[in-house]
Short mmCIF file of N, CA and C in Angstrom, two decimals:
data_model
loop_
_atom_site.label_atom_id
_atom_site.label_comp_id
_atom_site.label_asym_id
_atom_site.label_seq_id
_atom_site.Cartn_x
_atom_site.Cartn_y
_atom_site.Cartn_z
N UNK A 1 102.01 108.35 153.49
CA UNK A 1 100.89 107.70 154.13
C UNK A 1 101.00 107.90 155.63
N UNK A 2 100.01 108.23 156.06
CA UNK A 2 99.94 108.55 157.68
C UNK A 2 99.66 107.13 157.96
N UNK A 3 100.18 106.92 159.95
CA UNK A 3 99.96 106.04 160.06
C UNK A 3 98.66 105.56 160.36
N UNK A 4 98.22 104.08 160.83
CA UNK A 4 96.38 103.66 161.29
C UNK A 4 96.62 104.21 162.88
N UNK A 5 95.50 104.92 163.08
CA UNK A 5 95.24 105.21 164.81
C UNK A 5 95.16 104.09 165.84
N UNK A 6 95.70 103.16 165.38
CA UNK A 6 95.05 102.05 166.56
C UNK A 6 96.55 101.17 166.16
N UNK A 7 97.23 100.84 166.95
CA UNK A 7 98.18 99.71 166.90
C UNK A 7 98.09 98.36 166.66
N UNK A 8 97.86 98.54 165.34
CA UNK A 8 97.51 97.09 164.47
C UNK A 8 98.68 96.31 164.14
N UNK A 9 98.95 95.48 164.14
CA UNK A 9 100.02 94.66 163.08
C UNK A 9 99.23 93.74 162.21
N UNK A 10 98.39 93.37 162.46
CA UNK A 10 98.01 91.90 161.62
C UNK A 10 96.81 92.82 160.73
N UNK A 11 96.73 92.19 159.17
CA UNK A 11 94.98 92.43 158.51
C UNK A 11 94.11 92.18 158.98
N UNK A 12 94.03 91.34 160.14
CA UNK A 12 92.74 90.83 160.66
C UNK A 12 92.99 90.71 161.71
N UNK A 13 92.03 91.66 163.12
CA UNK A 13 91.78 91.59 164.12
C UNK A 13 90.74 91.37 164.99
N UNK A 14 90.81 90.18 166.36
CA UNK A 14 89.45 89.96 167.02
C UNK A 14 89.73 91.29 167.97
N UNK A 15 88.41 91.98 168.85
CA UNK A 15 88.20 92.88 169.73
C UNK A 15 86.89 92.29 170.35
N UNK A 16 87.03 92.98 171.69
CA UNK A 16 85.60 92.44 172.15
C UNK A 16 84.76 93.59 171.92
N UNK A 17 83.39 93.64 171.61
CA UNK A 17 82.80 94.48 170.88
C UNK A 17 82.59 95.61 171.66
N UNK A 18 82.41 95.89 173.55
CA UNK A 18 82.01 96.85 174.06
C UNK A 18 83.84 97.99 173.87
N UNK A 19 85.08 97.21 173.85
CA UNK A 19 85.92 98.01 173.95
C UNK A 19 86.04 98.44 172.62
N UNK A 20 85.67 97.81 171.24
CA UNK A 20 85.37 98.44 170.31
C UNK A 20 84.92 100.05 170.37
N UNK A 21 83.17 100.02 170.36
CA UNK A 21 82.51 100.32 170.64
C UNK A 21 83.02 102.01 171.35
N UNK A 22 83.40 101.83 173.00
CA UNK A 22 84.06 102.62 173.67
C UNK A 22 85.19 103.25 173.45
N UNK A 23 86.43 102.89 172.91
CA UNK A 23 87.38 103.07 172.38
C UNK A 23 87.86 103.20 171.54
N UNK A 24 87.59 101.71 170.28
CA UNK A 24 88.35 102.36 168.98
C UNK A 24 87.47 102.79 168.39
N UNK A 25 86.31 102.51 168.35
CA UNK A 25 85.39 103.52 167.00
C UNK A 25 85.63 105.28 167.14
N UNK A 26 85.40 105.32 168.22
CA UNK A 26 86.18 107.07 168.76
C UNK A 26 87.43 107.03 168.22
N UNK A 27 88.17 106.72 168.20
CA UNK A 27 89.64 106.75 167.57
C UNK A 27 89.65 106.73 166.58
N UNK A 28 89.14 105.72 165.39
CA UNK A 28 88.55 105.67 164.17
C UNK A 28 88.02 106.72 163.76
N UNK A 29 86.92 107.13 164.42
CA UNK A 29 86.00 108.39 163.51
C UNK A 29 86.95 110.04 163.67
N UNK A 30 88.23 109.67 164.82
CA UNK A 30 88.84 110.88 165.41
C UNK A 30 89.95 111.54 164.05
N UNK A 31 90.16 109.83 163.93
CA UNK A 31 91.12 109.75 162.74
C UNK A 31 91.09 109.78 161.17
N UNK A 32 89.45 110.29 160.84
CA UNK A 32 89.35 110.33 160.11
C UNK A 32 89.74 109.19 158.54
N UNK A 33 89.70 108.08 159.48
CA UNK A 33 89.55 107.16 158.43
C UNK A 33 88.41 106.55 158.08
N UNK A 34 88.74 105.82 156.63
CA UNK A 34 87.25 105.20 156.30
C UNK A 34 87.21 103.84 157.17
N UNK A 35 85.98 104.12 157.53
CA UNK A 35 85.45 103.11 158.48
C UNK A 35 83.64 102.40 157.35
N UNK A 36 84.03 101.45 157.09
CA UNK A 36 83.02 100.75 157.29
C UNK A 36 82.50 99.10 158.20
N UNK A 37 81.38 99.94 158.47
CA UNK A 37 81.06 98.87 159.82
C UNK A 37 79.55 98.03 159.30
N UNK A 38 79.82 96.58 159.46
CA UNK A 38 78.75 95.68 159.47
C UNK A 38 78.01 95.01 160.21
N UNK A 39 77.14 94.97 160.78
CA UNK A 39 76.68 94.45 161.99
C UNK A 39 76.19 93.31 161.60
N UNK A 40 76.31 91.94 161.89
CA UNK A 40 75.99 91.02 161.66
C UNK A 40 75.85 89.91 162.38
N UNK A 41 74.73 90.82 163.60
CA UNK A 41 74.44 89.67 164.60
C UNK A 41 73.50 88.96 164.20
N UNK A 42 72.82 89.26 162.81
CA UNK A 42 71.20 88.67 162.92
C UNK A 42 71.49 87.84 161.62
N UNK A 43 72.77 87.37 161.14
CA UNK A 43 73.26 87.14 160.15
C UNK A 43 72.99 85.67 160.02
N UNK A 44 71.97 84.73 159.08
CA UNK A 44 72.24 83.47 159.58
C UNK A 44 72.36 82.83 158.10
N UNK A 45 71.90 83.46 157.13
CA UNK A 45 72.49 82.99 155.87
C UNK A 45 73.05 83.89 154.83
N UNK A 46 73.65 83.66 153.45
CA UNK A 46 74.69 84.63 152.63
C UNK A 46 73.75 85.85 152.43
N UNK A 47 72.52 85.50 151.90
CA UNK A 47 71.40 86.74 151.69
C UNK A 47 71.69 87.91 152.79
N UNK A 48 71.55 87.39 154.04
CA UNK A 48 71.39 88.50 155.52
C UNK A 48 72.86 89.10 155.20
N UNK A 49 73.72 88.31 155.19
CA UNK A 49 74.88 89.24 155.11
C UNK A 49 75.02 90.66 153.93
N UNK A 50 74.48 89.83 152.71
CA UNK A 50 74.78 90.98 151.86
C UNK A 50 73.94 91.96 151.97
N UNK A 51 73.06 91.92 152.57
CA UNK A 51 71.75 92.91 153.14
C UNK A 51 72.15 93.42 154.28
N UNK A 52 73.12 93.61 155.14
CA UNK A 52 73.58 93.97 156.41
C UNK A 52 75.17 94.58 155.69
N UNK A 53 75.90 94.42 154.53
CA UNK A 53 76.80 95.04 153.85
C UNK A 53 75.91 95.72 153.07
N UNK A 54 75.18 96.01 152.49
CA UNK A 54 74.29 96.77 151.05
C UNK A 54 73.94 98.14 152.52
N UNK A 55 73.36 97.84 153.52
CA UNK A 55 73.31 98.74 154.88
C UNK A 55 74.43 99.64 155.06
N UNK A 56 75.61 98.68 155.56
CA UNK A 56 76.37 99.26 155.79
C UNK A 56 77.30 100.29 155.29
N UNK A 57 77.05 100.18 153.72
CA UNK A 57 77.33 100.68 152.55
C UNK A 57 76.49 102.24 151.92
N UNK A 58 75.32 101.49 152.57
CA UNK A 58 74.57 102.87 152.40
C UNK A 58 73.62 102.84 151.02
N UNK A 59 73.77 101.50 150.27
CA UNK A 59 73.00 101.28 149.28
C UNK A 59 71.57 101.18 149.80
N UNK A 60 71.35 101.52 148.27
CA UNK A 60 69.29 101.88 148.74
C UNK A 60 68.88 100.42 148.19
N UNK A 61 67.93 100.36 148.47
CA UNK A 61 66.77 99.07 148.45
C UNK A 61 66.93 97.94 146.97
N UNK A 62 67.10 99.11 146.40
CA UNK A 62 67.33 98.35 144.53
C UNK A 62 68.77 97.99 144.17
N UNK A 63 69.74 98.63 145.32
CA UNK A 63 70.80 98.42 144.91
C UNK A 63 71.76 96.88 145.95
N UNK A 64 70.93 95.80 145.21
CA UNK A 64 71.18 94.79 146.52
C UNK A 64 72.55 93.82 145.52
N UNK A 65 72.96 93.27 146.69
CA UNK A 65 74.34 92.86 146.92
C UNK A 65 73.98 90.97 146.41
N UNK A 66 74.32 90.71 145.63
CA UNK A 66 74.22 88.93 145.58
C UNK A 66 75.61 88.26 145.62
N UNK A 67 76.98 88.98 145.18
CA UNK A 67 77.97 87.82 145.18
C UNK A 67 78.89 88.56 146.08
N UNK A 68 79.60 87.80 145.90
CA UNK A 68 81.11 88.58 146.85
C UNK A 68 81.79 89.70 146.03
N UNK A 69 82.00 89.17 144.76
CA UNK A 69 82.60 89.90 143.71
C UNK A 69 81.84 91.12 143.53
N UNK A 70 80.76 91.53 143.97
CA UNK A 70 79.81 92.94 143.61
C UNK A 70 80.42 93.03 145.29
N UNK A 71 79.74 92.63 146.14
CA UNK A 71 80.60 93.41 147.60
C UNK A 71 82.42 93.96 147.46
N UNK A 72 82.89 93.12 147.08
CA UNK A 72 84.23 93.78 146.77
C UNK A 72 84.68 94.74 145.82
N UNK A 73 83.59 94.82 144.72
CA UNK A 73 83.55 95.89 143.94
C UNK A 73 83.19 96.97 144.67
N UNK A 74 82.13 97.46 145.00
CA UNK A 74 81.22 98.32 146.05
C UNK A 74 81.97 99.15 146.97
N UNK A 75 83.07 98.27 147.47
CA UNK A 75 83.93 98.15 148.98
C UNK A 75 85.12 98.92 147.96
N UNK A 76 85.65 98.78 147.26
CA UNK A 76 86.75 99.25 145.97
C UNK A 76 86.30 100.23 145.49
N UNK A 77 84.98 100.36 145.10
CA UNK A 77 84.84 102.19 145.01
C UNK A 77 84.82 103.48 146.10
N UNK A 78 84.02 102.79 147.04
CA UNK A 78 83.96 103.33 148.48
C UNK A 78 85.16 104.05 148.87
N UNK A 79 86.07 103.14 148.81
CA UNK A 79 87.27 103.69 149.22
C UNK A 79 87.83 104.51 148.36
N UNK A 80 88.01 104.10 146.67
CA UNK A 80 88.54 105.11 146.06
C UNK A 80 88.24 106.35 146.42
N UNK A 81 86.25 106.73 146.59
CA UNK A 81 85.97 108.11 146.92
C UNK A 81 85.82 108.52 147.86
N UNK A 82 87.08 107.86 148.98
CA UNK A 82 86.86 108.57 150.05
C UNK A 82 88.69 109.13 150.15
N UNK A 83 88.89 110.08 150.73
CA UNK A 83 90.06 110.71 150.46
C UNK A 83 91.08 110.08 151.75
N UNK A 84 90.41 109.26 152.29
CA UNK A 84 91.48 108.96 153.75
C UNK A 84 92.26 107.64 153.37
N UNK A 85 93.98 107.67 153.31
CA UNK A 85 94.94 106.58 153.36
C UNK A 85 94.83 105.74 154.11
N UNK A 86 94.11 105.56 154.91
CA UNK A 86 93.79 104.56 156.23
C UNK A 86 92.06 103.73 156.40
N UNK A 87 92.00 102.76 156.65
CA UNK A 87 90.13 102.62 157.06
C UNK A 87 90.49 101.22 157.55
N UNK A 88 89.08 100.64 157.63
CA UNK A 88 88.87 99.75 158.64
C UNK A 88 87.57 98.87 158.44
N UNK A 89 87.44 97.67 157.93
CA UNK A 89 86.29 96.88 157.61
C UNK A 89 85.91 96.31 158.68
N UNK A 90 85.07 96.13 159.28
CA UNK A 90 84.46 95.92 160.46
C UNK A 90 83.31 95.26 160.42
N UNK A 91 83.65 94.24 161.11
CA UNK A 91 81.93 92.78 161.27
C UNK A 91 81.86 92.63 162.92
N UNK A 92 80.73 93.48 162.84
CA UNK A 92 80.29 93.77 164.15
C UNK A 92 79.50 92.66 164.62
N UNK A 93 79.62 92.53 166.02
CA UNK A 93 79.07 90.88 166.32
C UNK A 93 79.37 89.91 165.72
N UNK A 94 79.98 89.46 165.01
CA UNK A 94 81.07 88.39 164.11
C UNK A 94 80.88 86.71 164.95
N UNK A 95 80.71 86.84 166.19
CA UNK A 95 80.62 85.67 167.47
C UNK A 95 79.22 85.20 167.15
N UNK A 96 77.81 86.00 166.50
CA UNK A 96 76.99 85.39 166.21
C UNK A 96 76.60 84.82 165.16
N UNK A 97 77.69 85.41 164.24
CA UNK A 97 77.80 84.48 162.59
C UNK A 97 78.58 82.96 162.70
N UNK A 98 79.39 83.13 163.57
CA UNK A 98 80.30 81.99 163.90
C UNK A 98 79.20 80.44 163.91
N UNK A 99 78.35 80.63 164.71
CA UNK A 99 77.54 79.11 164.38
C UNK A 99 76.97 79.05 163.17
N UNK A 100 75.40 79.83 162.86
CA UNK A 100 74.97 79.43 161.99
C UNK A 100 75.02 79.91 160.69
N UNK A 101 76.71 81.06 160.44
CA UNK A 101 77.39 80.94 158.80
C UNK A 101 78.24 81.26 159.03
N UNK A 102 79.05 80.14 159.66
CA UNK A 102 80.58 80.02 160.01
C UNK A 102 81.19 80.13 158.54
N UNK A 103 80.61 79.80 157.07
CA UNK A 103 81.26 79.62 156.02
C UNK A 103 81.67 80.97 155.45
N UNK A 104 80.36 81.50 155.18
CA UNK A 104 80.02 82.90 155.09
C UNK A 104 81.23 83.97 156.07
N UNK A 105 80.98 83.82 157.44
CA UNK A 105 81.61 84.47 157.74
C UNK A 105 83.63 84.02 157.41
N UNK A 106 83.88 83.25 157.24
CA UNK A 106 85.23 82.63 156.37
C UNK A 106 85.40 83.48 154.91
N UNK A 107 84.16 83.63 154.18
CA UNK A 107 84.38 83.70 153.23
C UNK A 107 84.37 85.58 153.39
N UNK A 108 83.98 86.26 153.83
CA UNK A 108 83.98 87.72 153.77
C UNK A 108 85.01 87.89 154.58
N UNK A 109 85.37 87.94 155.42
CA UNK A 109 87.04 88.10 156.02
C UNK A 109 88.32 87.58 155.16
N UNK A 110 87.68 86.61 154.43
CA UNK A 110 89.23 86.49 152.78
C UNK A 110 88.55 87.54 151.53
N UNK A 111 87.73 87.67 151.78
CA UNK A 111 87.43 89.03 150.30
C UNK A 111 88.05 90.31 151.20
N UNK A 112 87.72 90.50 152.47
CA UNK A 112 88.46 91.66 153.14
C UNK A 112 89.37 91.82 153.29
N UNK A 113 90.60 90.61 153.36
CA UNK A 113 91.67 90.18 153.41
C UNK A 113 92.93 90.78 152.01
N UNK A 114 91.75 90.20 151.23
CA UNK A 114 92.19 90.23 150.01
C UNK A 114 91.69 91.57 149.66
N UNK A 115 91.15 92.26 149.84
CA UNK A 115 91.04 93.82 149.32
C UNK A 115 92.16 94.58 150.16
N UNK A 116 92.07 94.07 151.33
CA UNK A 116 93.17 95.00 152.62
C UNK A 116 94.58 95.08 151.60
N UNK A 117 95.07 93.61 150.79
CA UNK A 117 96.37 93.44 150.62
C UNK A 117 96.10 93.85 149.12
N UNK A 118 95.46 93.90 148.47
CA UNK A 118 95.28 94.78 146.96
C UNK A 118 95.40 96.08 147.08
N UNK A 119 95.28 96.84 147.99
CA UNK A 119 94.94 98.39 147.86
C UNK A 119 96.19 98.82 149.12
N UNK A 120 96.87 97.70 149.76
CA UNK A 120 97.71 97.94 150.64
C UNK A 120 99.11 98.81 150.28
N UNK A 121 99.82 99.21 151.17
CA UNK A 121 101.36 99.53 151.23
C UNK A 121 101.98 98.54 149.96
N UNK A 122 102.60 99.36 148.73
CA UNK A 122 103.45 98.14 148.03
C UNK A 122 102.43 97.44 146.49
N UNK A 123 101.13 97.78 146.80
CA UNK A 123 100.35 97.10 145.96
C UNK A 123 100.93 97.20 144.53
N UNK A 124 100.19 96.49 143.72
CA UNK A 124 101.06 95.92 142.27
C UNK A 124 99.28 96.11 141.43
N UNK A 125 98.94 96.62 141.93
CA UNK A 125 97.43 96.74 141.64
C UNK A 125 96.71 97.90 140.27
N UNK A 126 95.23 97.81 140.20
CA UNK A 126 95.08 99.35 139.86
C UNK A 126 94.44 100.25 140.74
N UNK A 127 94.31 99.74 141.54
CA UNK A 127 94.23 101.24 142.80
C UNK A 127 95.02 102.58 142.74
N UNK A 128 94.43 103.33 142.78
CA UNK A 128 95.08 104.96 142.38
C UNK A 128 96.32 105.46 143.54
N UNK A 129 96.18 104.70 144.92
CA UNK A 129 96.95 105.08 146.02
C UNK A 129 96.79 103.56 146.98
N UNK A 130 97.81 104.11 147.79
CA UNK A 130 97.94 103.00 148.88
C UNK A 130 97.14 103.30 149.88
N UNK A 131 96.30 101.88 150.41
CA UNK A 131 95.49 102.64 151.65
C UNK A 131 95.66 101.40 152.49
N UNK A 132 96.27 101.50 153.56
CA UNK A 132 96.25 100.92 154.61
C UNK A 132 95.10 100.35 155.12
N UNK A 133 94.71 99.32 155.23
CA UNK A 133 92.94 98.62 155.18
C UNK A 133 93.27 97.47 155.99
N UNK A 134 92.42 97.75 157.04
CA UNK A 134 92.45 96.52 158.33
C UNK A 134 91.13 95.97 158.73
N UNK A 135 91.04 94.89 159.11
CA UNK A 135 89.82 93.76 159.02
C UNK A 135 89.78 93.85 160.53
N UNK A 136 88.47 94.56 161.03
CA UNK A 136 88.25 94.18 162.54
C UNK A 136 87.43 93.05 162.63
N UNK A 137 87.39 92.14 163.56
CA UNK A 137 85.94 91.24 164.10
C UNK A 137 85.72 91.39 165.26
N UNK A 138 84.65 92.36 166.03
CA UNK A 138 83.98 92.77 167.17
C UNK A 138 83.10 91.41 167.81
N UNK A 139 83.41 90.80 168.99
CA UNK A 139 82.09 89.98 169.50
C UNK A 139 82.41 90.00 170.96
N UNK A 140 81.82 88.62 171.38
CA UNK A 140 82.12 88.98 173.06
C UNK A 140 82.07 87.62 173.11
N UNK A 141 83.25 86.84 174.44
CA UNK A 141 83.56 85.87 174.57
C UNK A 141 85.50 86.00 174.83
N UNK A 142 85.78 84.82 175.04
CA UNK A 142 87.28 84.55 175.23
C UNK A 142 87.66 84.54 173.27
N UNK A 143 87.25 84.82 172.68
CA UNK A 143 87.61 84.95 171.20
C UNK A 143 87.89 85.86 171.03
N UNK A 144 87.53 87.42 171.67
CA UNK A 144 87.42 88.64 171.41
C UNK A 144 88.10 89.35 172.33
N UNK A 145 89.28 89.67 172.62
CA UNK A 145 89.75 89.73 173.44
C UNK A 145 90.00 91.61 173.50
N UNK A 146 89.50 92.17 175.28
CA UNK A 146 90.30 93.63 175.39
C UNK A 146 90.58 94.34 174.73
#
């Protein structure tokens, strides 16, 4: 397993979204890992989210997202067919879900959590390989730090 391009330690990381943006997504796309990215500034209930993941995913119109358990499925094939040991789940603007679906946003950072450490280094799983899988949260504020 190669290592992640970006000096991570933890599954889940805050960034502020412009050094995102500027820096690691270039590093990310340099590195040829799977990157999927969610933007979810306009996010204010569970519906918007899974419609801003079904996006980000690349699903078409009929192919819509209702539970967590179909997003984590979705997110589990994705990766199987993509050939890179490394990627990166990403909730872009994350600072504007924080008020009005603070729950929501709780609850998709532990399904990401929990996919990062299923498919991780060591897994006990049925994942075909180990893939190193890290949880970004992009926003702006003293939360999101450099």
């Amino acid at each position: 397993m190669t290592s992640f391009p970006l000096a991570l330690t933890d599954l889940t990381t805050l960034v502020d979204d412009r050094i995102y943006e500027s820096q690691w997504r270039p590093q990310l796309d340099r590195a040829g890992v799977y990157l999927l990215e969610i933007d979810v500034r306009h996010v204010s209930r569970r519906e918007d989210f899974f419609d801003c993941a079904a996006t980000g995913l690349g699903l078409g119109p009929d192919e819509r997202l209702r539970k967590w358990s179909g997003l984590e499925d979705r997110i589990w094939g994705a990766l199987a067919e993509h050939p890179a040991d490394s990627g990166a789940l990403v909730l872009r603007h994350a600072d504007a879900m924080a008020g009005p679906a603070l729950g929501d946003l709780l609850q998709a950072v532990g399904v990401f959590t929990d996919l990062a450490k299923a498919v991780g280094p060591g897994h006990e799983g049925s994942f075909p390989r180990d893939v190193q899988l890290f949880v970004i949260l992009t926003g702006s504020g003293d939360s999101f730090p450099p």
